[in-house]
């Protein structure tokens, strides 16, 4: 019985997240009302508040879904990376970037970033920071794996390299979501150009 309840809860949660994703895209974050999300998800407003304190918590659930999917996809790259430092880093970062607009659009990302910055100690802010840390840790794990395989220099500080790669990607992604005309292709090209200096320095 508890398993059935858990499945029903997960189903309601997914319907709410799917409905919110659709309405945030159509009406914008500010324009989407909790009542409309509830109606589209076929749940009561009270049910939404059983799971989430406010609309911001629903948004972070969408961000979490996005980030968790790319982290899961990235595990295969870390476990079995391309036999070239540049290709390995580009493949992992490419997963992050190419997936970034599947659930969220640029306006939703801007809203998420604004909330996380203005309310860093809130549950939303803490969750957002934890997701960023997960991405950072995975990039660092890739650098460590490349060192294990003899593809990256053993004398480098792999953690610092991973943090540099994430921090630059994050900054460039912020610039990307601020510009409605910027494309994923232009973002990836810029990251490849910038990362090349670091890749040349760490390749064995």
PDB file of N, CA and C in Angstrom, residues 85-86 89 143 146-147 150-158 161-162 165 195-204:
ATOM      1  N   UNK A  85      41.697  14.923 -23.854  1.00  0.00           N
ATOM      2  CA  UNK A  85      41.223  15.834 -22.811  1.00  0.00           C
ATOM      3  C   UNK A  85      40.206  16.827 -23.356  1.00  0.00           C
ATOM      4  N   UNK A  86      40.525  17.435 -24.484  1.00  0.00           N
ATOM      5  CA  UNK A  86      39.616  18.432 -25.054  1.00  0.00           C
ATOM      6  C   UNK A  86      38.268  17.845 -25.415  1.00  0.00           C
ATOM      7  N   UNK A  89      36.214  16.986 -22.110  1.00  0.00           N
ATOM      8  CA  UNK A  89      35.633  18.175 -21.468  1.00  0.00           C
ATOM      9  C   UNK A  89      34.513  18.743 -22.326  1.00  0.00           C
ATOM     10  N   UNK A 143      38.004  15.370 -14.492  1.00  0.00           N
ATOM     11  CA  UNK A 143      39.436  15.701 -14.517  1.00  0.00           C
ATOM     12  C   UNK A 143      40.228  14.627 -13.775  1.00  0.00           C
ATOM     13  N   UNK A 146      40.501  11.607 -15.964  1.00  0.00           N
ATOM     14  CA  UNK A 146      41.476  11.813 -17.042  1.00  0.00           C
ATOM     15  C   UNK A 146      42.899  11.676 -16.507  1.00  0.00           C
ATOM     16  N   UNK A 147      43.112  12.103 -15.259  1.00  0.00           N
ATOM     17  CA  UNK A 147      44.425  11.914 -14.652  1.00  0.00           C
ATOM     18  C   UNK A 147      44.709  10.422 -14.431  1.00  0.00           C
ATOM     19  N   UNK A 150      45.874   8.746 -17.454  1.00  0.00           N
ATOM     20  CA  UNK A 150      47.108   9.261 -18.019  1.00  0.00           C
ATOM     21  C   UNK A 150      46.909  10.251 -19.147  1.00  0.00           C
ATOM     22  N   UNK A 151      45.685  10.764 -19.281  1.00  0.00           N
ATOM     23  CA  UNK A 151      45.389  11.729 -20.352  1.00  0.00           C
ATOM     24  C   UNK A 151      45.623  13.162 -19.903  1.00  0.00           C
ATOM     25  N   UNK A 152      45.507  13.404 -18.594  1.00  0.00           N
ATOM     26  CA  UNK A 152      45.767  14.731 -18.030  1.00  0.00           C
ATOM     27  C   UNK A 152      46.977  14.638 -17.111  1.00  0.00           C
ATOM     28  N   UNK A 153      47.701  15.708 -17.007  1.00  0.00           N
ATOM     29  CA  UNK A 153      48.928  15.713 -16.202  1.00  0.00           C
ATOM     30  C   UNK A 153      48.626  15.340 -14.752  1.00  0.00           C
ATOM     31  N   UNK A 154      49.432  14.473 -14.155  1.00  0.00           N
ATOM     32  CA  UNK A 154      49.180  14.061 -12.772  1.00  0.00           C
ATOM     33  C   UNK A 154      49.529  15.125 -11.745  1.00  0.00           C
ATOM     34  N   UNK A 155      50.332  16.122 -12.133  1.00  0.00           N
ATOM     35  CA  UNK A 155      50.802  17.118 -11.164  1.00  0.00           C
ATOM     36  C   UNK A 155      49.869  18.317 -11.025  1.00  0.00           C
ATOM     37  N   UNK A 156      48.782  18.362 -11.801  1.00  0.00           N
ATOM     38  CA  UNK A 156      47.873  19.512 -11.701  1.00  0.00           C
ATOM     39  C   UNK A 156      46.901  19.324 -10.547  1.00  0.00           C
ATOM     40  N   UNK A 157      46.365  20.433 -10.055  1.00  0.00           N
ATOM     41  CA  UNK A 157      45.315  20.402  -9.035  1.00  0.00           C
ATOM     42  C   UNK A 157      43.990  20.213  -9.764  1.00  0.00           C
ATOM     43  N   UNK A 158      43.558  18.959  -9.859  1.00  0.00           N
ATOM     44  CA  UNK A 158      42.365  18.643 -10.642  1.00  0.00           C
ATOM     45  C   UNK A 158      41.120  19.328 -10.135  1.00  0.00           C
ATOM     46  N   UNK A 161      41.099  22.877 -11.391  1.00  0.00           N
ATOM     47  CA  UNK A 161      40.804  22.905 -12.832  1.00  0.00           C
ATOM     48  C   UNK A 161      39.309  22.721 -13.065  1.00  0.00           C
ATOM     49  N   UNK A 162      38.712  21.741 -12.382  1.00  0.00           N
ATOM     50  CA  UNK A 162      37.275  21.517 -12.522  1.00  0.00           C
ATOM     51  C   UNK A 162      36.458  22.722 -12.097  1.00  0.00           C
ATOM     52  N   UNK A 165      36.677  25.393 -14.781  1.00  0.00           N
ATOM     53  CA  UNK A 165      35.833  25.064 -15.932  1.00  0.00           C
ATOM     54  C   UNK A 165      34.367  25.337 -15.640  1.00  0.00           C
ATOM     55  N   UNK A 195      38.172  27.446 -23.283  1.00  0.00           N
ATOM     56  CA  UNK A 195      38.700  26.274 -22.580  1.00  0.00           C
ATOM     57  C   UNK A 195      39.976  25.742 -23.211  1.00  0.00           C
ATOM     58  N   UNK A 196      40.206  26.086 -24.462  1.00  0.00           N
ATOM     59  CA  UNK A 196      41.375  25.559 -25.167  1.00  0.00           C
ATOM     60  C   UNK A 196      42.681  25.913 -24.435  1.00  0.00           C
ATOM     61  N   UNK A 197      42.753  27.107 -23.858  1.00  0.00           N
ATOM     62  CA  UNK A 197      43.966  27.520 -23.151  1.00  0.00           C
ATOM     63  C   UNK A 197      44.227  26.594 -21.972  1.00  0.00           C
ATOM     64  N   UNK A 198      43.171  26.291 -21.215  1.00  0.00           N
ATOM     65  CA  UNK A 198      43.313  25.421 -20.055  1.00  0.00           C
ATOM     66  C   UNK A 198      43.582  23.978 -20.472  1.00  0.00           C
ATOM     67  N   UNK A 199      42.899  23.533 -21.502  1.00  0.00           N
ATOM     68  CA  UNK A 199      43.091  22.155 -21.979  1.00  0.00           C
ATOM     69  C   UNK A 199      44.532  21.930 -22.434  1.00  0.00           C
ATOM     70  N   UNK A 200      45.088  22.893 -23.156  1.00  0.00           N
ATOM     71  CA  UNK A 200      46.483  22.774 -23.610  1.00  0.00           C
ATOM     72  C   UNK A 200      47.436  22.697 -22.444  1.00  0.00           C
ATOM     73  N   UNK A 201      47.083  23.359 -21.343  1.00  0.00           N
ATOM     74  CA  UNK A 201      47.972  23.393 -20.170  1.00  0.00           C
ATOM     75  C   UNK A 201      47.909  22.111 -19.351  1.00  0.00           C
ATOM     76  N   UNK A 202      46.790  21.384 -19.387  1.00  0.00           N
ATOM     77  CA  UNK A 202      46.647  20.216 -18.512  1.00  0.00           C
ATOM     78  C   UNK A 202      46.816  18.885 -19.231  1.00  0.00           C
ATOM     79  N   UNK A 203      46.780  18.879 -20.568  1.00  0.00           N
ATOM     80  CA  UNK A 203      46.887  17.626 -21.313  1.00  0.00           C
ATOM     81  C   UNK A 203      48.254  16.998 -21.089  1.00  0.00           C
ATOM     82  N   UNK A 204      48.263  15.695 -20.897  1.00  0.00           N
ATOM     83  CA  UNK A 204      49.528  14.987 -20.657  1.00  0.00           C
ATOM     84  C   UNK A 204      50.342  14.909 -21.928  1.00  0.00           C
TER      85      UNK A 204
END
